[in-house]
Amino acid sequence: RTEDAMNICIEPDAVSKRQFVTTGSQKLTDPFSCPEGSHILQASLCKLHLPEGTEGFFSIDNEDHEAVSVDVKLLPRKLRFFCDSNKNQLQLGESGKPP
């Protein structure tokens, strides 16, 4: 692979409460899981823009957050992560390769 990319999981627009809870539980054990019916994209730049004239707020844990457009650009090799070697081995598993 010549370019670094982030995996973006586009999940279905409408899900039941049961599906929402089930997907959330799965992501606790496998944060990279993408539910059935989703689309996976790879990109180095992602722009999420609200439709013209759209404004509003959403609530997370009873705290209001303004809905705004956002641009996310991957900066390859700009961040260095350090972690405990025990945690690193736990994440890599027995194969020694990332999932």
mmCIF file of N, CA, C and O in Angstrom:
data_model
loop_
_atom_site.group_PDB
_atom_site.id
_atom_site.type_symbol
_atom_site.label_atom_id
_atom_site.label_comp_id
_atom_site.label_asym_id
_atom_site.label_seq_id
_atom_site.Cartn_x
_atom_site.Cartn_y
_atom_site.Cartn_z
ATOM 1 N N ARG A 1 0.850 -1.178 0.000
ATOM 2 C CA ARG A 1 0.000 0.000 0.000
ATOM 3 C C ARG A 1 0.887 1.229 0.000
ATOM 4 O O ARG A 1 1.746 1.380 0.856
ATOM 5 N N THR A 2 0.675 2.143 -0.938
ATOM 6 C CA THR A 2 1.522 3.326 -1.037
ATOM 7 C C THR A 2 1.001 4.484 -0.198
ATOM 8 O O THR A 2 1.767 5.345 0.191
ATOM 9 N N GLU A 3 -0.318 4.527 0.077
ATOM 10 C CA GLU A 3 -0.883 5.597 0.886
ATOM 11 C C GLU A 3 -1.494 5.029 2.155
ATOM 12 O O GLU A 3 -2.058 3.942 2.143
ATOM 13 N N ASP A 4 -1.395 5.794 3.223
ATOM 14 C CA ASP A 4 -2.078 5.401 4.452
ATOM 15 C C ASP A 4 -3.552 5.782 4.313
ATOM 16 O O ASP A 4 -3.898 6.751 3.646
ATOM 17 N N ALA A 5 -4.406 5.011 4.945
ATOM 18 C CA ALA A 5 -5.836 5.293 4.867
ATOM 19 C C ALA A 5 -6.509 4.893 6.167
ATOM 20 O O ALA A 5 -6.024 4.045 6.904
ATOM 21 N N MET A 6 -7.634 5.555 6.437
ATOM 22 C CA MET A 6 -8.454 5.165 7.580
ATOM 23 C C MET A 6 -9.641 4.376 7.057
ATOM 24 O O MET A 6 -10.108 4.609 5.943
ATOM 25 N N ASN A 7 -10.089 3.412 7.824
ATOM 26 C CA ASN A 7 -11.284 2.652 7.461
ATOM 27 C C ASN A 7 -12.495 3.361 8.033
ATOM 28 O O ASN A 7 -12.541 3.667 9.226
ATOM 29 N N ILE A 8 -13.472 3.622 7.184
ATOM 30 C CA ILE A 8 -14.696 4.307 7.593
ATOM 31 C C ILE A 8 -15.856 3.343 7.390
ATOM 32 O O ILE A 8 -16.059 2.830 6.292
ATOM 33 N N CYS A 9 -16.588 3.090 8.454
ATOM 34 C CA CYS A 9 -17.738 2.185 8.396
ATOM 35 C C CYS A 9 -19.008 3.033 8.302
ATOM 36 O O CYS A 9 -19.332 3.769 9.229
ATOM 37 N N ILE A 10 -19.690 2.950 7.157
ATOM 38 C CA ILE A 10 -20.952 3.661 6.970
ATOM 39 C C ILE A 10 -22.063 2.696 7.368
ATOM 40 O O ILE A 10 -22.359 1.738 6.659
ATOM 41 N N GLU A 11 -22.656 2.960 8.513
ATOM 42 C CA GLU A 11 -23.675 2.070 9.055
ATOM 43 C C GLU A 11 -25.056 2.458 8.524
ATOM 44 O O GLU A 11 -25.246 3.578 8.058
ATOM 45 N N PRO A 12 -26.018 1.539 8.586
ATOM 46 C CA PRO A 12 -27.372 1.829 8.090
ATOM 47 C C PRO A 12 -27.968 3.069 8.763
ATOM 48 O O PRO A 12 -27.661 3.384 9.911
ATOM 49 N N ASP A 13 -28.833 3.778 8.013
ATOM 50 C CA ASP A 13 -29.473 4.996 8.534
ATOM 51 C C ASP A 13 -30.387 4.711 9.717
ATOM 52 O O ASP A 13 -30.441 5.475 10.667
ATOM 53 N N ALA A 14 -31.130 3.621 9.638
ATOM 54 C CA ALA A 14 -32.103 3.323 10.680
ATOM 55 C C ALA A 14 -31.787 1.966 11.305
ATOM 56 O O ALA A 14 -31.584 0.987 10.596
ATOM 57 N N VAL A 15 -31.720 1.947 12.621
ATOM 58 C CA VAL A 15 -31.509 0.697 13.351
ATOM 59 C C VAL A 15 -32.472 0.658 14.530
ATOM 60 O O VAL A 15 -32.850 1.690 15.069
ATOM 61 N N SER A 16 -32.837 -0.528 14.907
ATOM 62 C CA SER A 16 -33.708 -0.675 16.074
ATOM 63 C C SER A 16 -32.880 -0.475 17.342
ATOM 64 O O SER A 16 -31.648 -0.519 17.306
ATOM 65 N N LYS A 17 -33.561 -0.284 18.463
ATOM 66 C CA LYS A 17 -32.850 -0.153 19.741
ATOM 67 C C LYS A 17 -32.048 -1.412 20.021
ATOM 68 O O LYS A 17 -30.919 -1.346 20.496
ATOM 69 N N ARG A 18 -32.636 -2.558 19.692
ATOM 70 C CA ARG A 18 -31.955 -3.842 19.919
ATOM 71 C C ARG A 18 -30.676 -3.931 19.090
ATOM 72 O O ARG A 18 -29.624 -4.330 19.589
ATOM 73 N N GLN A 19 -30.752 -3.543 17.800
ATOM 74 C CA GLN A 19 -29.570 -3.564 16.937
ATOM 75 C C GLN A 19 -28.502 -2.589 17.457
ATOM 76 O O GLN A 19 -27.312 -2.891 17.428
ATOM 77 N N PHE A 20 -28.946 -1.428 17.926
ATOM 78 C CA PHE A 20 -28.020 -0.427 18.447
ATOM 79 C C PHE A 20 -27.243 -0.971 19.644
ATOM 80 O O PHE A 20 -26.030 -0.862 19.723
ATOM 81 N N VAL A 21 -27.953 -1.602 20.577
ATOM 82 C CA VAL A 21 -27.324 -2.164 21.772
ATOM 83 C C VAL A 21 -26.418 -3.339 21.401
ATOM 84 O O VAL A 21 -25.290 -3.456 21.895
ATOM 85 N N THR A 22 -26.886 -4.210 20.495
ATOM 86 C CA THR A 22 -26.087 -5.353 20.071
ATOM 87 C C THR A 22 -24.793 -4.897 19.402
ATOM 88 O O THR A 22 -23.704 -5.397 19.710
ATOM 89 N N THR A 23 -24.888 -3.925 18.491
ATOM 90 C CA THR A 23 -23.704 -3.409 17.804
ATOM 91 C C THR A 23 -22.743 -2.768 18.806
ATOM 92 O O THR A 23 -21.532 -2.980 18.733
ATOM 93 N N GLY A 24 -23.274 -2.006 19.755
ATOM 94 C CA GLY A 24 -22.432 -1.376 20.774
ATOM 95 C C GLY A 24 -21.695 -2.409 21.608
ATOM 96 O O GLY A 24 -20.512 -2.256 21.901
ATOM 97 N N SER A 25 -22.375 -3.486 21.976
ATOM 98 C CA SER A 25 -21.741 -4.548 22.754
ATOM 99 C C SER A 25 -20.634 -5.226 21.956
ATOM 100 O O SER A 25 -19.570 -5.527 22.495
ATOM 101 N N GLN A 26 -20.872 -5.471 20.666
ATOM 102 C CA GLN A 26 -19.851 -6.080 19.814
ATOM 103 C C GLN A 26 -18.624 -5.185 19.693
ATOM 104 O O GLN A 26 -17.493 -5.649 19.693
ATOM 105 N N LYS A 27 -18.854 -3.877 19.611
ATOM 106 C CA LYS A 27 -17.735 -2.943 19.447
ATOM 107 C C LYS A 27 -16.906 -2.807 20.722
ATOM 108 O O LYS A 27 -15.774 -2.357 20.667
ATOM 109 N N LEU A 28 -17.466 -3.201 21.865
ATOM 110 C CA LEU A 28 -16.679 -3.210 23.091
ATOM 111 C C LEU A 28 -15.566 -4.252 23.008
ATOM 112 O O LEU A 28 -14.459 -4.037 23.496
ATOM 113 N N THR A 29 -15.865 -5.397 22.393
ATOM 114 C CA THR A 29 -14.864 -6.457 22.278
ATOM 115 C C THR A 29 -14.073 -6.357 20.979
ATOM 116 O O THR A 29 -12.921 -6.771 20.931
ATOM 117 N N ASP A 30 -14.685 -5.816 19.921
ATOM 118 C CA ASP A 30 -14.003 -5.660 18.634
ATOM 119 C C ASP A 30 -14.340 -4.288 18.058
ATOM 120 O O ASP A 30 -15.300 -4.139 17.297
ATOM 121 N N PRO A 31 -13.558 -3.253 18.416
ATOM 122 C CA PRO A 31 -13.875 -1.893 17.989
ATOM 123 C C PRO A 31 -13.840 -1.700 16.470
ATOM 124 O O PRO A 31 -14.368 -0.729 15.950
ATOM 125 N N PHE A 32 -13.230 -2.637 15.742
ATOM 126 C CA PHE A 32 -13.130 -2.501 14.293
ATOM 127 C C PHE A 32 -14.269 -3.218 13.565
ATOM 128 O O PHE A 32 -14.308 -3.225 12.338
ATOM 129 N N SER A 33 -15.195 -3.812 14.322
ATOM 130 C CA SER A 33 -16.293 -4.529 13.675
ATOM 131 C C SER A 33 -17.218 -3.541 12.974
ATOM 132 O O SER A 33 -17.381 -2.397 13.392
ATOM 133 N N CYS A 34 -17.800 -4.006 11.890
ATOM 134 C CA CYS A 34 -18.731 -3.195 11.106
ATOM 135 C C CYS A 34 -19.994 -4.038 10.935
ATOM 136 O O CYS A 34 -19.926 -5.146 10.404
ATOM 137 N N PRO A 35 -21.158 -3.546 11.386
ATOM 138 C CA PRO A 35 -22.365 -4.370 11.364
ATOM 139 C C PRO A 35 -22.799 -4.764 9.948
ATOM 140 O O PRO A 35 -22.466 -4.091 8.975
ATOM 141 N N GLU A 36 -23.551 -5.842 9.875
ATOM 142 C CA GLU A 36 -24.078 -6.316 8.597
ATOM 143 C C GLU A 36 -24.917 -5.212 7.958
ATOM 144 O O GLU A 36 -25.640 -4.489 8.640
ATOM 145 N N GLY A 37 -24.796 -5.063 6.646
ATOM 146 C CA GLY A 37 -25.537 -4.023 5.935
ATOM 147 C C GLY A 37 -24.788 -2.711 5.863
ATOM 148 O O GLY A 37 -25.309 -1.724 5.333
ATOM 149 N N SER A 38 -23.570 -2.664 6.385
ATOM 150 C CA SER A 38 -22.755 -1.449 6.363
ATOM 151 C C SER A 38 -21.827 -1.462 5.157
ATOM 152 O O SER A 38 -21.610 -2.498 4.532
ATOM 153 N N HIS A 39 -21.282 -0.314 4.846
ATOM 154 C CA HIS A 39 -20.298 -0.183 3.773
ATOM 155 C C HIS A 39 -18.987 0.275 4.404
ATOM 156 O O HIS A 39 -18.986 1.148 5.272
ATOM 157 N N ILE A 40 -17.878 -0.301 3.951
ATOM 158 C CA ILE A 40 -16.567 0.091 4.463
ATOM 159 C C ILE A 40 -15.814 0.821 3.363
ATOM 160 O O ILE A 40 -15.698 0.329 2.244
ATOM 161 N N LEU A 41 -15.352 2.017 3.683
ATOM 162 C CA LEU A 41 -14.570 2.819 2.752
ATOM 163 C C LEU A 41 -13.178 3.032 3.320
ATOM 164 O O LEU A 41 -12.996 3.085 4.537
ATOM 165 N N GLN A 42 -12.199 3.186 2.442
ATOM 166 C CA GLN A 42 -10.860 3.575 2.872
ATOM 167 C C GLN A 42 -10.586 4.950 2.282
ATOM 168 O O GLN A 42 -10.801 5.176 1.087
ATOM 169 N N ALA A 43 -10.126 5.871 3.111
ATOM 170 C CA ALA A 43 -9.872 7.233 2.652
ATOM 171 C C ALA A 43 -8.787 7.873 3.499
ATOM 172 O O ALA A 43 -8.570 7.492 4.642
ATOM 173 N N SER A 44 -8.117 8.852 2.929
ATOM 174 C CA SER A 44 -7.150 9.626 3.697
ATOM 175 C C SER A 44 -7.741 10.984 4.077
ATOM 176 O O SER A 44 -7.176 11.723 4.867
ATOM 177 N N LEU A 45 -8.909 11.324 3.500
ATOM 178 C CA LEU A 45 -9.604 12.570 3.796
ATOM 179 C C LEU A 45 -11.102 12.295 3.825
ATOM 180 O O LEU A 45 -11.639 11.615 2.947
ATOM 181 N N CYS A 46 -11.771 12.816 4.831
ATOM 182 C CA CYS A 46 -13.215 12.633 4.961
ATOM 183 C C CYS A 46 -13.830 13.979 5.329
ATOM 184 O O CYS A 46 -13.411 14.615 6.298
ATOM 185 N N LYS A 47 -14.809 14.431 4.534
ATOM 186 C CA LYS A 47 -15.493 15.698 4.801
ATOM 187 C C LYS A 47 -16.959 15.405 5.075
ATOM 188 O O LYS A 47 -17.651 14.838 4.228
ATOM 189 N N LEU A 48 -17.403 15.752 6.262
ATOM 190 C CA LEU A 48 -18.799 15.580 6.645
ATOM 191 C C LEU A 48 -19.425 16.959 6.763
ATOM 192 O O LEU A 48 -19.066 17.733 7.653
ATOM 193 N N HIS A 49 -20.318 17.270 5.854
ATOM 194 C CA HIS A 49 -20.920 18.598 5.833
ATOM 195 C C HIS A 49 -22.422 18.504 6.022
ATOM 196 O O HIS A 49 -23.081 17.652 5.425
ATOM 197 N N LEU A 50 -22.947 19.398 6.851
ATOM 198 C CA LEU A 50 -24.389 19.466 7.061
ATOM 199 C C LEU A 50 -25.033 20.094 5.833
ATOM 200 O O LEU A 50 -24.444 20.987 5.214
ATOM 201 N N PRO A 51 -26.229 19.660 5.469
ATOM 202 C CA PRO A 51 -26.931 20.285 4.348
ATOM 203 C C PRO A 51 -27.167 21.773 4.617
ATOM 204 O O PRO A 51 -27.287 22.195 5.770
ATOM 205 N N GLU A 52 -27.188 22.566 3.559
ATOM 206 C CA GLU A 52 -27.394 24.010 3.660
ATOM 207 C C GLU A 52 -28.646 24.315 4.483
ATOM 208 O O GLU A 52 -29.693 23.693 4.290
ATOM 209 N N GLY A 53 -28.541 25.238 5.433
ATOM 210 C CA GLY A 53 -29.674 25.632 6.260
ATOM 211 C C GLY A 53 -29.974 24.686 7.406
ATOM 212 O O GLY A 53 -30.931 24.880 8.138
ATOM 213 N N THR A 54 -29.155 23.641 7.566
ATOM 214 C CA THR A 54 -29.367 22.687 8.649
ATOM 215 C C THR A 54 -28.593 23.137 9.878
ATOM 216 O O THR A 54 -27.435 23.488 9.787
ATOM 217 N N GLU A 55 -29.270 23.150 10.977
ATOM 218 C CA GLU A 55 -28.593 23.445 12.236
ATOM 219 C C GLU A 55 -29.294 22.668 13.334
ATOM 220 O O GLU A 55 -30.417 22.231 13.176
ATOM 221 N N GLY A 56 -28.597 22.490 14.426
ATOM 222 C CA GLY A 56 -29.233 21.776 15.512
ATOM 223 C C GLY A 56 -28.226 21.241 16.500
ATOM 224 O O GLY A 56 -27.029 21.513 16.417
ATOM 225 N N PHE A 57 -28.748 20.488 17.443
ATOM 226 C CA PHE A 57 -27.947 19.930 18.513
ATOM 227 C C PHE A 57 -28.296 18.459 18.675
ATOM 228 O O PHE A 57 -29.372 18.017 18.292
ATOM 229 N N PHE A 58 -27.379 17.699 19.220
ATOM 230 C CA PHE A 58 -27.671 16.328 19.600
ATOM 231 C C PHE A 58 -27.200 16.145 21.027
ATOM 232 O O PHE A 58 -26.399 16.917 21.537
ATOM 233 N N SER A 59 -27.727 15.149 21.685
ATOM 234 C CA SER A 59 -27.448 14.959 23.100
ATOM 235 C C SER A 59 -26.681 13.664 23.328
ATOM 236 O O SER A 59 -27.067 12.616 22.819
ATOM 237 N N ILE A 60 -25.585 13.764 24.072
ATOM 238 C CA ILE A 60 -24.820 12.592 24.494
ATOM 239 C C ILE A 60 -24.714 12.678 26.014
ATOM 240 O O ILE A 60 -24.204 13.661 26.543
ATOM 241 N N ASP A 61 -25.220 11.667 26.690
ATOM 242 C CA ASP A 61 -25.220 11.635 28.157
ATOM 243 C C ASP A 61 -25.811 12.910 28.751
ATOM 244 O O ASP A 61 -25.246 13.518 29.658
ATOM 245 N N ASN A 62 -26.948 13.318 28.198
ATOM 246 C CA ASN A 62 -27.679 14.504 28.665
ATOM 247 C C ASN A 62 -26.872 15.789 28.544
ATOM 248 O O ASN A 62 -27.115 16.749 29.274
ATOM 249 N N GLU A 63 -25.913 15.821 27.640
ATOM 250 C CA GLU A 63 -25.137 17.035 27.377
ATOM 251 C C GLU A 63 -25.316 17.397 25.908
ATOM 252 O O GLU A 63 -25.095 16.575 25.020
ATOM 253 N N ASP A 64 -25.760 18.641 25.630
ATOM 254 C CA ASP A 64 -26.014 19.063 24.253
ATOM 255 C C ASP A 64 -24.717 19.423 23.542
ATOM 256 O O ASP A 64 -23.815 20.037 24.118
ATOM 257 N N HIS A 65 -24.648 19.012 22.268
ATOM 258 C CA HIS A 65 -23.506 19.313 21.410
ATOM 259 C C HIS A 65 -24.036 19.871 20.100
ATOM 260 O O HIS A 65 -24.985 19.336 19.525
ATOM 261 N N GLU A 66 -23.416 20.946 19.621
ATOM 262 C CA GLU A 66 -23.850 21.548 18.367
ATOM 263 C C GLU A 66 -23.421 20.680 17.185
ATOM 264 O O GLU A 66 -22.289 20.196 17.141
ATOM 265 N N ALA A 67 -24.329 20.485 16.242
ATOM 266 C CA ALA A 67 -24.008 19.737 15.025
ATOM 267 C C ALA A 67 -23.295 20.691 14.067
ATOM 268 O O ALA A 67 -23.838 21.734 13.708
ATOM 269 N N VAL A 68 -22.065 20.355 13.694
ATOM 270 C CA VAL A 68 -21.278 21.191 12.782
ATOM 271 C C VAL A 68 -20.613 20.304 11.730
ATOM 272 O O VAL A 68 -20.413 19.115 11.931
ATOM 273 N N SER A 69 -20.259 20.921 10.607
ATOM 274 C CA SER A 69 -19.509 20.220 9.570
ATOM 275 C C SER A 69 -18.089 19.992 10.058
ATOM 276 O O SER A 69 -17.563 20.756 10.877
ATOM 277 N N VAL A 70 -17.470 18.933 9.545
ATOM 278 C CA VAL A 70 -16.117 18.616 10.001
ATOM 279 C C VAL A 70 -15.314 18.004 8.845
ATOM 280 O O VAL A 70 -15.856 17.293 8.008
ATOM 281 N N ASP A 71 -14.025 18.333 8.783
ATOM 282 C CA ASP A 71 -13.089 17.720 7.841
ATOM 283 C C ASP A 71 -12.074 16.927 8.650
ATOM 284 O O ASP A 71 -11.507 17.445 9.615
ATOM 285 N N VAL A 72 -11.858 15.670 8.272
ATOM 286 C CA VAL A 72 -10.883 14.822 8.952
ATOM 287 C C VAL A 72 -9.839 14.414 7.923
ATOM 288 O O VAL A 72 -10.172 13.782 6.917
ATOM 289 N N LYS A 73 -8.596 14.808 8.158
ATOM 290 C CA LYS A 73 -7.516 14.475 7.226
ATOM 291 C C LYS A 73 -6.480 13.638 7.966
ATOM 292 O O LYS A 73 -5.997 14.022 9.025
ATOM 293 N N LEU A 74 -6.169 12.505 7.387
ATOM 294 C CA LEU A 74 -5.170 11.613 7.965
ATOM 295 C C LEU A 74 -3.786 12.193 7.704
ATOM 296 O O LEU A 74 -3.453 12.540 6.575
ATOM 297 N N LEU A 75 -3.013 12.336 8.753
ATOM 298 C CA LEU A 75 -1.642 12.830 8.626
ATOM 299 C C LEU A 75 -0.711 11.647 8.842
ATOM 300 O O LEU A 75 -0.337 11.335 9.965
ATOM 301 N N PRO A 76 -0.339 10.965 7.756
ATOM 302 C CA PRO A 76 0.473 9.756 7.906
ATOM 303 C C PRO A 76 1.823 10.027 8.548
ATOM 304 O O PRO A 76 2.476 11.016 8.258
ATOM 305 N N ARG A 77 2.160 9.128 9.447
ATOM 306 C CA ARG A 77 3.442 9.147 10.130
ATOM 307 C C ARG A 77 3.709 10.460 10.887
ATOM 308 O O ARG A 77 4.834 10.855 11.089
ATOM 309 N N LYS A 78 2.631 11.137 11.287
ATOM 310 C CA LYS A 78 2.789 12.375 12.059
ATOM 311 C C LYS A 78 2.621 12.134 13.554
ATOM 312 O O LYS A 78 3.023 12.944 14.354
ATOM 313 N N LEU A 79 2.004 11.017 13.919
ATOM 314 C CA LEU A 79 1.818 10.689 15.327
ATOM 315 C C LEU A 79 2.595 9.432 15.662
ATOM 316 O O LEU A 79 2.662 8.499 14.882
ATOM 317 N N ARG A 80 3.169 9.428 16.830
ATOM 318 C CA ARG A 80 3.856 8.233 17.304
ATOM 319 C C ARG A 80 3.152 7.780 18.568
ATOM 320 O O ARG A 80 2.919 8.569 19.465
ATOM 321 N N PHE A 81 2.824 6.506 18.615
ATOM 322 C CA PHE A 81 2.130 5.945 19.757
ATOM 323 C C PHE A 81 3.070 5.018 20.509
ATOM 324 O O PHE A 81 3.775 4.221 19.905
ATOM 325 N N PHE A 82 3.060 5.147 21.797
ATOM 326 C CA PHE A 82 3.854 4.280 22.648
ATOM 327 C C PHE A 82 2.898 3.579 23.598
ATOM 328 O O PHE A 82 2.001 4.197 24.144
ATOM 329 N N CYS A 83 3.101 2.294 23.748
ATOM 330 C CA CYS A 83 2.246 1.579 24.693
ATOM 331 C C CYS A 83 3.058 0.505 25.397
ATOM 332 O O CYS A 83 4.131 0.104 24.942
ATOM 333 N N ASP A 84 2.522 0.077 26.498
ATOM 334 C CA ASP A 84 3.135 -0.976 27.299
ATOM 335 C C ASP A 84 3.299 -2.221 26.443
ATOM 336 O O ASP A 84 2.379 -2.627 25.727
ATOM 337 N N SER A 85 4.440 -2.857 26.481
ATOM 338 C CA SER A 85 4.692 -4.032 25.637
ATOM 339 C C SER A 85 3.711 -5.168 25.921
ATOM 340 O O SER A 85 3.347 -5.918 25.019
ATOM 341 N N ASN A 86 3.251 -5.283 27.158
ATOM 342 C CA ASN A 86 2.259 -6.316 27.482
ATOM 343 C C ASN A 86 0.940 -6.045 26.765
ATOM 344 O O ASN A 86 0.317 -6.945 26.228
ATOM 345 N N LYS A 87 0.511 -4.781 26.757
ATOM 346 C CA LYS A 87 -0.722 -4.422 26.060
ATOM 347 C C LYS A 87 -0.550 -4.603 24.559
ATOM 348 O O LYS A 87 -1.465 -5.033 23.865
ATOM 349 N N ASN A 88 0.615 -4.283 24.053
ATOM 350 C CA ASN A 88 0.883 -4.435 22.634
ATOM 351 C C ASN A 88 0.758 -5.900 22.224
ATOM 352 O O ASN A 88 0.110 -6.229 21.233
ATOM 353 N N GLN A 89 1.346 -6.811 22.996
ATOM 354 C CA GLN A 89 1.259 -8.231 22.697
ATOM 355 C C GLN A 89 -0.183 -8.723 22.798
ATOM 356 O O GLN A 89 -0.615 -9.549 22.005
ATOM 357 N N LEU A 90 -0.926 -8.196 23.768
ATOM 358 C CA LEU A 90 -2.322 -8.577 23.938
ATOM 359 C C LEU A 90 -3.136 -8.164 22.705
ATOM 360 O O LEU A 90 -3.953 -8.926 22.213
ATOM 361 N N GLN A 91 -2.881 -6.951 22.179
ATOM 362 C CA GLN A 91 -3.596 -6.476 21.012
ATOM 363 C C GLN A 91 -3.198 -7.243 19.759
ATOM 364 O O GLN A 91 -4.022 -7.525 18.900
ATOM 365 N N LEU A 92 -1.931 -7.581 19.631
ATOM 366 C CA LEU A 92 -1.459 -8.288 18.446
ATOM 367 C C LEU A 92 -1.867 -9.756 18.461
ATOM 368 O O LEU A 92 -1.970 -10.385 17.426
ATOM 369 N N GLY A 93 -2.082 -10.288 19.644
ATOM 370 C CA GLY A 93 -2.453 -11.693 19.759
ATOM 371 C C GLY A 93 -1.252 -12.587 19.547
ATOM 372 O O GLY A 93 -0.104 -12.141 19.515
ATOM 373 N N GLU A 94 -1.504 -13.843 19.386
ATOM 374 C CA GLU A 94 -0.431 -14.820 19.249
ATOM 375 C C GLU A 94 0.271 -14.726 17.911
ATOM 376 O O GLU A 94 1.425 -15.102 17.781
ATOM 377 N N SER A 95 -0.427 -14.237 16.872
ATOM 378 C CA SER A 95 0.162 -14.200 15.542
ATOM 379 C C SER A 95 1.269 -13.163 15.427
ATOM 380 O O SER A 95 2.131 -13.247 14.568
ATOM 381 N N GLY A 96 1.225 -12.128 16.299
ATOM 382 C CA GLY A 96 2.212 -11.054 16.217
ATOM 383 C C GLY A 96 1.892 -10.053 15.138
ATOM 384 O O GLY A 96 2.667 -9.154 14.850
ATOM 385 N N LYS A 97 0.695 -10.180 14.513
ATOM 386 C CA LYS A 97 0.292 -9.255 13.466
ATOM 387 C C LYS A 97 -0.990 -8.542 13.896
ATOM 388 O O LYS A 97 -1.817 -9.130 14.573
ATOM 389 N N PRO A 98 -1.144 -7.252 13.477
ATOM 390 C CA PRO A 98 -2.385 -6.550 13.824
ATOM 391 C C PRO A 98 -3.576 -7.226 13.172
ATOM 392 O O PRO A 98 -3.447 -7.878 12.151
ATOM 393 N N PRO A 99 -4.783 -7.039 13.774
ATOM 394 C CA PRO A 99 -6.007 -7.654 13.220
ATOM 395 C C PRO A 99 -6.337 -7.119 11.848
ATOM 396 O O PRO A 99 -5.963 -6.118 11.425
#
